[in-house]
Coordinates of C-alpha atoms and ligand atoms in Angstrom, one line a residue:
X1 CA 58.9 58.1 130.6
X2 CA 59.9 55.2 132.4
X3 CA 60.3 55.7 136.6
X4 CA 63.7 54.4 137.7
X5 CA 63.4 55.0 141.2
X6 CA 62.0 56.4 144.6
X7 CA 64.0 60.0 145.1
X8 CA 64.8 61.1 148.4
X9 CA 61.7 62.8 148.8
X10 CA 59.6 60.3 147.9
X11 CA 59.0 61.5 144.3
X12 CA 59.5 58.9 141.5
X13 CA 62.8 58.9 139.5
X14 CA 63.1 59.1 135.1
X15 CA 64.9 60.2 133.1
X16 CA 64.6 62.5 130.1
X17 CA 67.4 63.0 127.8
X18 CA 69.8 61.8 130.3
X19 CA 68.3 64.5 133.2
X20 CA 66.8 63.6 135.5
X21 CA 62.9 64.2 136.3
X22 CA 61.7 64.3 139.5
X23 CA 57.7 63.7 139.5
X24 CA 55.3 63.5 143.1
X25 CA 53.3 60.5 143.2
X26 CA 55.1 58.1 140.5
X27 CA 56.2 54.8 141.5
X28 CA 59.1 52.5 140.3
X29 CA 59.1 50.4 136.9
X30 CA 55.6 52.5 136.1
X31 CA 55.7 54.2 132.6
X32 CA 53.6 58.0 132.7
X33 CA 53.2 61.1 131.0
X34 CA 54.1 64.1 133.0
X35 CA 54.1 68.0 132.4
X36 CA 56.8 69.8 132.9
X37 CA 56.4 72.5 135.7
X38 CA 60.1 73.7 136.3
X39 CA 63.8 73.5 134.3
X40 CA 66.9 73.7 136.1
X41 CA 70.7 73.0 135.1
X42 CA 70.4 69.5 136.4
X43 CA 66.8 68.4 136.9
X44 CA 63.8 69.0 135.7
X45 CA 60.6 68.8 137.9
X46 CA 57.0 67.6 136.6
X47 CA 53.7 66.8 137.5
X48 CA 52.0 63.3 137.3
X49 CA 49.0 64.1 134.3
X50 CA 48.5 59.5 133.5
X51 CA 49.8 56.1 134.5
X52 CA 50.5 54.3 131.2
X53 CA 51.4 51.4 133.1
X54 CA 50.7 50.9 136.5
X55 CA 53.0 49.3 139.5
X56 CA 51.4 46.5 141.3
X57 CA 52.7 48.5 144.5
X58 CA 50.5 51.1 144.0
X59 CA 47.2 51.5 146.9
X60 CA 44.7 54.2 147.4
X61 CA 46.1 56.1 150.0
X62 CA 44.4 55.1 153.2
X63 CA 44.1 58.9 154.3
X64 CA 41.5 60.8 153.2
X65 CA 43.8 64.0 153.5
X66 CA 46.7 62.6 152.2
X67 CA 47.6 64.7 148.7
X68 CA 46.5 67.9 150.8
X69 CA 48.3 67.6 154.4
X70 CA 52.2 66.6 152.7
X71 CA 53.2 65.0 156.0
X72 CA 52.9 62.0 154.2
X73 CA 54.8 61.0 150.9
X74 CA 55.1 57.4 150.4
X75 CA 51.3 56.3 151.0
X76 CA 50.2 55.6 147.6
X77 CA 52.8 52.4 147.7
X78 CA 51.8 49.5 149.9
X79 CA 54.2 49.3 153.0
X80 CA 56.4 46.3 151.7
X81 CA 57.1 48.7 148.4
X82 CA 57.8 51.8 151.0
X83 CA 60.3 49.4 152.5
X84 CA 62.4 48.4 149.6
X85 CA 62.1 51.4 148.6
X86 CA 63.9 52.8 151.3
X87 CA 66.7 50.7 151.5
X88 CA 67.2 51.5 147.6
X89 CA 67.8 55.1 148.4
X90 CA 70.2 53.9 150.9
X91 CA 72.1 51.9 148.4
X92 CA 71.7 55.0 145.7
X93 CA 73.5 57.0 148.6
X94 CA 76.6 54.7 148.9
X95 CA 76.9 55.0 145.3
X96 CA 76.7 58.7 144.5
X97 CA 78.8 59.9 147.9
X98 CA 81.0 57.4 148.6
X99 CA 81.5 55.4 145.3
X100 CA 80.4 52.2 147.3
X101 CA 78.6 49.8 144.8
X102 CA 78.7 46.9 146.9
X103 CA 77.0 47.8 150.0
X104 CA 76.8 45.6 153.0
X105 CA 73.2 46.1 153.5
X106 CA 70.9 44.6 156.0
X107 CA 67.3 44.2 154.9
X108 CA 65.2 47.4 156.6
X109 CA 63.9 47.5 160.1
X110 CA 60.1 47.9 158.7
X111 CA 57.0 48.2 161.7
X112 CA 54.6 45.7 161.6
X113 CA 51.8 47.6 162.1
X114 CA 53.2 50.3 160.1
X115 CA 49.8 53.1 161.1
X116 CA 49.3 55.3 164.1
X117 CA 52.7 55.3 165.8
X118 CA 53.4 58.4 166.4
X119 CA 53.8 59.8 170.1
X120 CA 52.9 63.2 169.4
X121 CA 51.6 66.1 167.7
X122 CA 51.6 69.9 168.0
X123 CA 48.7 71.1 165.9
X124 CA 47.6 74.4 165.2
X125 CA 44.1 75.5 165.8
X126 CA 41.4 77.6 163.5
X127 CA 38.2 78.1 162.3
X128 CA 36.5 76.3 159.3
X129 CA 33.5 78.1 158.8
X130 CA 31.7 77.1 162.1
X131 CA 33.8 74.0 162.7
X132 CA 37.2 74.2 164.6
X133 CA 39.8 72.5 163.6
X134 CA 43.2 70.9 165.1
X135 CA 45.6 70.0 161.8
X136 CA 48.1 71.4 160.3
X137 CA 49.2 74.1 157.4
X138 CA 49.7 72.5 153.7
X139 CA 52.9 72.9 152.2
X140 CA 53.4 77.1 151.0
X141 CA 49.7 77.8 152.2
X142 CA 47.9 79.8 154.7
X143 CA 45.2 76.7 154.8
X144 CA 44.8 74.6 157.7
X145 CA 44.1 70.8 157.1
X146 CA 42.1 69.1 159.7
X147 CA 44.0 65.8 160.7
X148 CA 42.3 64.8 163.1
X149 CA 41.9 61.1 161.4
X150 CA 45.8 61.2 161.3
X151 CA 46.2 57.6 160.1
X152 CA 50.2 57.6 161.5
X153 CA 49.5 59.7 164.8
X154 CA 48.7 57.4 168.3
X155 CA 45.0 56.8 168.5
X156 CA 44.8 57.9 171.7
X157 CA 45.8 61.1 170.7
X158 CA 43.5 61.9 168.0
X159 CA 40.6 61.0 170.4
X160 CA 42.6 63.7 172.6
X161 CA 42.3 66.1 170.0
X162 CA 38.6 65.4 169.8
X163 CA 37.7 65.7 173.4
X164 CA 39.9 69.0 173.3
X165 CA 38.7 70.7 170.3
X166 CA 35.2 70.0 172.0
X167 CA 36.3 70.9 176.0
X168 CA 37.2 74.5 174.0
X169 CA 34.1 75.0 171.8
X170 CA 31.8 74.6 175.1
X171 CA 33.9 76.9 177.4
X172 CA 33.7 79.5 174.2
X173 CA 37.7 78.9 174.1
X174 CA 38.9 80.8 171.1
X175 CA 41.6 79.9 168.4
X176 CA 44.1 82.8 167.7
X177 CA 43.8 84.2 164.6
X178 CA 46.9 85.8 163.1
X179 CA 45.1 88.2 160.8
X180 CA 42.9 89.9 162.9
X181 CA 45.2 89.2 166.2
X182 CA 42.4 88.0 167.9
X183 CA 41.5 84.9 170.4
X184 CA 44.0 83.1 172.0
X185 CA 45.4 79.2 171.5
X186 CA 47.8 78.7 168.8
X187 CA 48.8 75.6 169.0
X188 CA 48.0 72.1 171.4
X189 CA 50.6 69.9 171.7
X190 CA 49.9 66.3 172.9
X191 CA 52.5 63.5 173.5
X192 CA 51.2 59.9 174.3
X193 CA 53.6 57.6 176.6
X194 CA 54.0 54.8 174.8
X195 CA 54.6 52.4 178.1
X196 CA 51.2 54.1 180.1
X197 CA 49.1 55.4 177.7
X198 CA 49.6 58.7 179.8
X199 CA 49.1 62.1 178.2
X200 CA 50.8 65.2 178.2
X201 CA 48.9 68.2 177.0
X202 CA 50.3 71.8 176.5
X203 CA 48.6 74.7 175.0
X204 CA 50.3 77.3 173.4
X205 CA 48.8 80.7 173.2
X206 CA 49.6 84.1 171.6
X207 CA 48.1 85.7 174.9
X208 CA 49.5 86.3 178.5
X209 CA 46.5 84.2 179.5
X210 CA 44.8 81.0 178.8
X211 CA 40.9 81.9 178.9
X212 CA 38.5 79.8 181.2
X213 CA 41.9 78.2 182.4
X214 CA 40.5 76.7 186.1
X215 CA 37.1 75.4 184.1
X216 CA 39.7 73.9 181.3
X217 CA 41.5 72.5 184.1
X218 CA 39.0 70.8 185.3
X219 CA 37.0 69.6 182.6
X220 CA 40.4 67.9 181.1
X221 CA 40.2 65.8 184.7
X222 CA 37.0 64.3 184.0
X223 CA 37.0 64.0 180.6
X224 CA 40.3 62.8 179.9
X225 CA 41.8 61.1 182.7
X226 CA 45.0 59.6 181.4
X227 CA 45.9 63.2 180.9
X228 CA 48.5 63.4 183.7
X229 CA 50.2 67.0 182.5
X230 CA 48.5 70.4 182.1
X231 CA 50.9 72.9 180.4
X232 CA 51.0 76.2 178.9
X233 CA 53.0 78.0 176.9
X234 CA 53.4 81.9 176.0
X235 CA 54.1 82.5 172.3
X236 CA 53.9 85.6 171.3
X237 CA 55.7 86.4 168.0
X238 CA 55.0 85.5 165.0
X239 CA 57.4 82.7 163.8
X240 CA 57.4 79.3 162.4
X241 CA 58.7 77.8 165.6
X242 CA 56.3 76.0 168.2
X243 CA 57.3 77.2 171.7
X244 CA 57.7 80.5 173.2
X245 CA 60.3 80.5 175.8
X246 CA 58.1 80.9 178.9
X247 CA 56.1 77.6 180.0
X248 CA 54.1 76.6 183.5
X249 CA 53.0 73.5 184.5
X250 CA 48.6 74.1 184.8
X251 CA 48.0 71.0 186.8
X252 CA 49.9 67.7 187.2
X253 CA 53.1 66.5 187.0
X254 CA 56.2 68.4 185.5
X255 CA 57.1 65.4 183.5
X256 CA 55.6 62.9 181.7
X257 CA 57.1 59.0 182.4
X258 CA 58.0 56.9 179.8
X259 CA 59.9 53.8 179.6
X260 CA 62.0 52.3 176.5
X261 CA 63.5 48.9 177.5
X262 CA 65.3 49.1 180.5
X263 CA 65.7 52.7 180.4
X264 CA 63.4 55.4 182.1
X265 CA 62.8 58.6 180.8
X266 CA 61.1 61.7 182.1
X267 CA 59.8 64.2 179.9
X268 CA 59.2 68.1 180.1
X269 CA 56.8 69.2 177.5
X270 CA 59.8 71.2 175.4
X271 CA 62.1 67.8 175.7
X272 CA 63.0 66.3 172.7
X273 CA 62.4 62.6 172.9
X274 CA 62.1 59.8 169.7
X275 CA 58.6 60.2 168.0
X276 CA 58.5 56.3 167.2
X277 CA 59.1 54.3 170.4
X278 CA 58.9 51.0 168.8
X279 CA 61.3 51.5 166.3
X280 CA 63.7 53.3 168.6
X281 CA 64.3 50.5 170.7
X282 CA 65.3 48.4 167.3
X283 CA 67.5 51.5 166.6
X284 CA 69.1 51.8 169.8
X285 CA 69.6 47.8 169.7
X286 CA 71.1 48.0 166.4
X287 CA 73.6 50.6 168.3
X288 CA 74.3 48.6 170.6
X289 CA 75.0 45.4 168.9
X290 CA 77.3 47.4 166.7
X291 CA 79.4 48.8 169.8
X292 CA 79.7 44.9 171.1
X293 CA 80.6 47.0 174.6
X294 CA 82.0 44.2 177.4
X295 CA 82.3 46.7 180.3
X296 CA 85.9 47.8 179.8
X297 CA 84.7 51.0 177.0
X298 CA 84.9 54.4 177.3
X299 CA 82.2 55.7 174.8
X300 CA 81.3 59.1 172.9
X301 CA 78.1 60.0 172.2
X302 CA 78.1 63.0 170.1
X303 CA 74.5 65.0 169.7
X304 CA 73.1 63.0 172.5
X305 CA 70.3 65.1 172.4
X306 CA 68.5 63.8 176.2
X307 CA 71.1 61.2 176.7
X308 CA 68.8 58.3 175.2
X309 CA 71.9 56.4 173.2
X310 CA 74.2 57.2 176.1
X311 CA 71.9 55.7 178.6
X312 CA 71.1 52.6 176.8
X313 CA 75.0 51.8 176.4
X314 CA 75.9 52.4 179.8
X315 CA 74.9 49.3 181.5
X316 CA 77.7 47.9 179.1
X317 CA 80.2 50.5 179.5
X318 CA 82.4 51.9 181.8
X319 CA 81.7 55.3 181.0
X320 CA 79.6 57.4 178.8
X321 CA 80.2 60.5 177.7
X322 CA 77.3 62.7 176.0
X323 CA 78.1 65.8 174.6
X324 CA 75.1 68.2 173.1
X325 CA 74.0 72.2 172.4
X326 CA 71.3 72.6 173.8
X327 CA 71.3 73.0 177.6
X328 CA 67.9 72.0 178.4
X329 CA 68.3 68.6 176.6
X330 CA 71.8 68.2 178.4
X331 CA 69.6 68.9 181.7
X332 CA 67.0 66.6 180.9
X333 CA 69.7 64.0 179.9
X334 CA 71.3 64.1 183.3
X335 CA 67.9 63.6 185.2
X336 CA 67.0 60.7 183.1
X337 CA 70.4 59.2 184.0
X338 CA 69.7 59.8 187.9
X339 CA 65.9 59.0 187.4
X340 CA 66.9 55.2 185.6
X341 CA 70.0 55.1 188.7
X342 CA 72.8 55.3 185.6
X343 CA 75.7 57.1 187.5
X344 CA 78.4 56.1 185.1
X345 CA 76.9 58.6 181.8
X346 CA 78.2 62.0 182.0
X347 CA 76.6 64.5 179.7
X348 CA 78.5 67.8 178.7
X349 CA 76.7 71.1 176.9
X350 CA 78.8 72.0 173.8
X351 CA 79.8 71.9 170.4
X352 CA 80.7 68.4 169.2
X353 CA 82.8 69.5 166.6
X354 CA 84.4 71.7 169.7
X355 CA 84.4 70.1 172.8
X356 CA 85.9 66.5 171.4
X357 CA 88.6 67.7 169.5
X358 CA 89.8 68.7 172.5
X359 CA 89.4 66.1 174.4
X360 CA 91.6 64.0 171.8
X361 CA 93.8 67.0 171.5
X362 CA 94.1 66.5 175.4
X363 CA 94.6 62.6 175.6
X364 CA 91.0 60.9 175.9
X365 CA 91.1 57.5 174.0
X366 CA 87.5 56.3 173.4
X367 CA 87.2 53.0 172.3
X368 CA 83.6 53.6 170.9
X369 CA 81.9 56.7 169.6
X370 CA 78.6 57.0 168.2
X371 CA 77.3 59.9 166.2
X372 CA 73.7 61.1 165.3
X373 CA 73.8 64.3 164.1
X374 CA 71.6 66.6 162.3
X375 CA 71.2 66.3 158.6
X376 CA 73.8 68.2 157.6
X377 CA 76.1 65.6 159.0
X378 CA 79.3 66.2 160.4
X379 CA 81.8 68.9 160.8
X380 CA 85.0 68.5 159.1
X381 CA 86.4 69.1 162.7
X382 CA 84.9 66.1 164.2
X383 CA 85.9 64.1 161.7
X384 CA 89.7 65.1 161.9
X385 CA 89.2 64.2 165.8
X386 CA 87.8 60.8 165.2
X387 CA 90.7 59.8 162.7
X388 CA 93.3 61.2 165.4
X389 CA 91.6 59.5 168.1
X390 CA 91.3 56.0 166.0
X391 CA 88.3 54.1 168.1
X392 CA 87.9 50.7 167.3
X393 CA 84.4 51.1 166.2
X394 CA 82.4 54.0 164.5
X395 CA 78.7 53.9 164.8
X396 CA 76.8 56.5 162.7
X397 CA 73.5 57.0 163.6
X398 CA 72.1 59.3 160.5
X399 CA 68.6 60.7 159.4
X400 CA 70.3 61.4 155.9
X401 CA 71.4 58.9 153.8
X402 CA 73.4 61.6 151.3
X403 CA 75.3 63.2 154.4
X404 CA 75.6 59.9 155.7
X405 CA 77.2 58.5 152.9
X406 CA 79.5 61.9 152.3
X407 CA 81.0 61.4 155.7
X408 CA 81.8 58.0 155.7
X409 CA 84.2 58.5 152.3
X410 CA 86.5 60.1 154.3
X411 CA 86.6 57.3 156.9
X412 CA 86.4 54.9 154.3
X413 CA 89.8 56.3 152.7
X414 CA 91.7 56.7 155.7
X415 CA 91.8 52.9 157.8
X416 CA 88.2 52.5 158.3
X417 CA 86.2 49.3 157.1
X418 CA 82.5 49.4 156.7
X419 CA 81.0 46.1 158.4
X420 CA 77.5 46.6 157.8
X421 CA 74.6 49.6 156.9
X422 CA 71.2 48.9 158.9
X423 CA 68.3 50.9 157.9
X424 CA 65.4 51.4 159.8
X425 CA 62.0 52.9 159.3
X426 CA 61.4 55.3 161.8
X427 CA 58.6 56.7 160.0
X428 CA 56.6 54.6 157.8
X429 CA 53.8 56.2 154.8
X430 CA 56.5 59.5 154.9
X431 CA 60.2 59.4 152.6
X432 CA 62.6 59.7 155.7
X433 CA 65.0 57.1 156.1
X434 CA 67.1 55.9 159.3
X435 CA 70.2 54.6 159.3
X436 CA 73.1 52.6 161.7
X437 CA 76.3 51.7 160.5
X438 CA 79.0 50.1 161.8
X439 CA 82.8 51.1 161.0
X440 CA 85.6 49.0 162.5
X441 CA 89.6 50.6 162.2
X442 CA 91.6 47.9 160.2
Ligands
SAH1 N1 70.7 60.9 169.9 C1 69.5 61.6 170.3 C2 69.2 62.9 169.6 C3 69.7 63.1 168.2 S1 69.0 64.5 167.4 C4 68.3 60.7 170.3 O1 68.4 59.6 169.7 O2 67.3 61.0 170.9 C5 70.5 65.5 167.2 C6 70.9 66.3 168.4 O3 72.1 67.0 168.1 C7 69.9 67.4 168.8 O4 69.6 67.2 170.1 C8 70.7 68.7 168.6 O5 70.4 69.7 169.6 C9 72.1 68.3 168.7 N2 73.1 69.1 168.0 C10 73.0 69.8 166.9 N3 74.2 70.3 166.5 C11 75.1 70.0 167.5 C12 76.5 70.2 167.7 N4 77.2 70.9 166.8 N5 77.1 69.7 168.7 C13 76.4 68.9 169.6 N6 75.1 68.6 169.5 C14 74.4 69.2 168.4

């Protein structure tokens, strides 16, 4: 068959007897022959077995681990394909969700050095044979895939990872292993400020104690000196998240600086903070631009997550107002503001879908509000409380085109315009796609 597009996972497109066929590794306009692995109702999936006729935006994938590790999808395209791509699944979006055909699309935000921009990694440690490794678990599998040439991670922290892996092997430092429930480090998280080049290292362990920790310590100050955070973390359970809840500070400071712009940030090792920096300050621009703030605004930010949006609007604004779940982000959001001397953002810990409704309910006219929610987009509440509220502008700030595009057909049919959809690639080589728009009241 003949591939029709990039899917949403990165998979190529075709169609066979009008279903469609989703197959890993296929690329647009190339005609293959694929097995079929799985039938449902509407799709069938299937397995890449020849290229008939091959796209001239194919590449070897530059990373030796690429078909194995799955954090990657988009590698064996060259980075200008990736890129059109992307803003094709956009476009498909629009036209599935919110019957939009014409679309006014900006070309994609694409990196120009579109490797190793990552600012950081948590990855698990084991045994290979003799050799330990730092990587991650392959899709559905107990093996671990040593990354440590991760082609889209920061350099410096992949030299980290080397010094570490070794700083462990010489003080006889050993791995936890969940079958036989024995040694000790799970898990070493390393984020990289992109501003410094200062690192933040925390290791997470499945026991009370971090073996050897004084001689770890120590050897982590002379060996790696732009490491300015020591940090562990007690994890304990078994589960697929990183962090247990109990973390102390080894050696160093309690947060790691980092500076986007204007705007200074401080990070504890559980804060959430923007894995791309580079792109995030074309993201947050493109958020700006589209909420053309003069000083007079009061704004929303809904799912400000450490007050990053709310902070980089409020030198325009006359007030902010963040609202997010989780408290420690909402504290970490409030010391950033003090930290970067904003005093007019003001971040609240709740429900968006709760706390705003009520504030319309109550009065409060914003004249901008911004979203970035999770994936699954936004509640039917909150968007009952932006049509009652009627702000000038919408900005939607979505890692899901397909929600994206859901929730802005309801705006669409009730008085709001869309002015313009700018994509941005926060995460070249892998099939995620950023997005800003833009929705003006008529
Ligand atoms: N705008 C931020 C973070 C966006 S991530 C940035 O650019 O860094 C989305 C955030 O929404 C997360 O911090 C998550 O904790 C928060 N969140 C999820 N559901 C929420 C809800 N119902 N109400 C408010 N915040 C929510």
């Amino acid at each position: 068959m003949t591939i029709k597009r990039i899917g949403i996972n990165g998979e190529g497109v075709g169609y066979y007897k009008r279903k469609a066929v989703f197959i890993d590794g296929a690329i647009t306009d190339e005609v293959v022959k694929a097995k079929i692995t799985k039938v449902e109702r509407a799709y069938l999936q299937a397995e890449l077995v020849e290229i008939e006729k091959r796209s001239p935006d194919r590449q070897k994938p530059p990373c030796p681990v690429y078909e194995l590790c799955g954090g990657c999808q988009l590698q064996h395209m060259t980075y200008e394909a990736q890129l059109k791509a992307k803003e094709e699944i956009v476009r498909e979006a629009f036209s599935r969700y919110a019957d939009r055909r014409e679309l006014p699309l900006r070309p994609i935000y694409g990196m120009e050095e579109p490797w190793h921009y990552r600012n950081k990694a948590q990855l698990q440690l084991g045994w290979q044979q003799d050799k330990l490794v730092a990587g991650l678990y392959a899709a559905n599998s107990h093996k671990l895939i040593d990354i440590s040439e991760c082609t889209v991670q920061e350099q410096p922290i992949n030299e980290a990872y080397k010094a570490l892996k070794q700083l462990m092997r010489e003080l006889d430092i050993e791995p936890y292993d969940e079958r036989t429930r024995s040694g000790s480090v799970k898990t070493i998280v390393v984020r990289v400020a992109k501003a410094s080049g200062k690192l933040q290292v925390t290791f997470v362990t499945a026991t009370d104690r971090l073996p050897q920790q004084r001689q770890l310590v120590e050897q982590i100050r002379t060996h790696l000196p732009q490491v300015v955070t020591i940090a562990h973390n007690i994890h304990k359970e078994r589960s697929s998240v990183i962090f247990g809840a109990k973390t102390v500070i080894l050696w160093g400071e309690e947060r790691l600086p980092e500076t986007l712009g204007s705007v200074q940030f401080a990070l504890s090792p559980r804060a959430f903070f923007q894995l791309n920096p580079t792109q995030t300050v074309k993201l947050y621009d493109a958020v700006k631009e589209a909420a053309a703030l003069s000083g007079h605004e009061l704004v929303v930010d809904a799912y400000c997550g450490t007050g990053t949006i709310s902070l980089w609007l409020a030198e325009k604004a006359r007030e902010v107002r963040g609202v997010e779940l989780i408290a420690e982000a909402v504290q970490d959001a409030r010391s950033n503001a003090q930290f970067s001397g904003i005093d007019n953002a003001l971040f609240y810990e709740g429900k968006a879908e709760e706390l705003i409704p009520r504030w319309v309910q109550q009065g409060t006219r914003p004249d901008v509000i911004v979203v970035d929610p999770p994936r699954t987009g936004l509640d039917a509440a909150l968007i009952q409380a932006v049509l009652q509220a009627k702000p000038k502008r919408f900005v939607y700030v979505s890692c899901n085109p397909s929600t994206l595009a859901k929730d802005c057909r309801e705006l669409l049919a009730e008085g709001y315009e869309l002015e313009w959809v700018q994509p941005v690639d926060m995460f070249p080589q892998t099939a995620h796609v950023e997005a800003v728009i833009l929705m003006v009241r008529k």
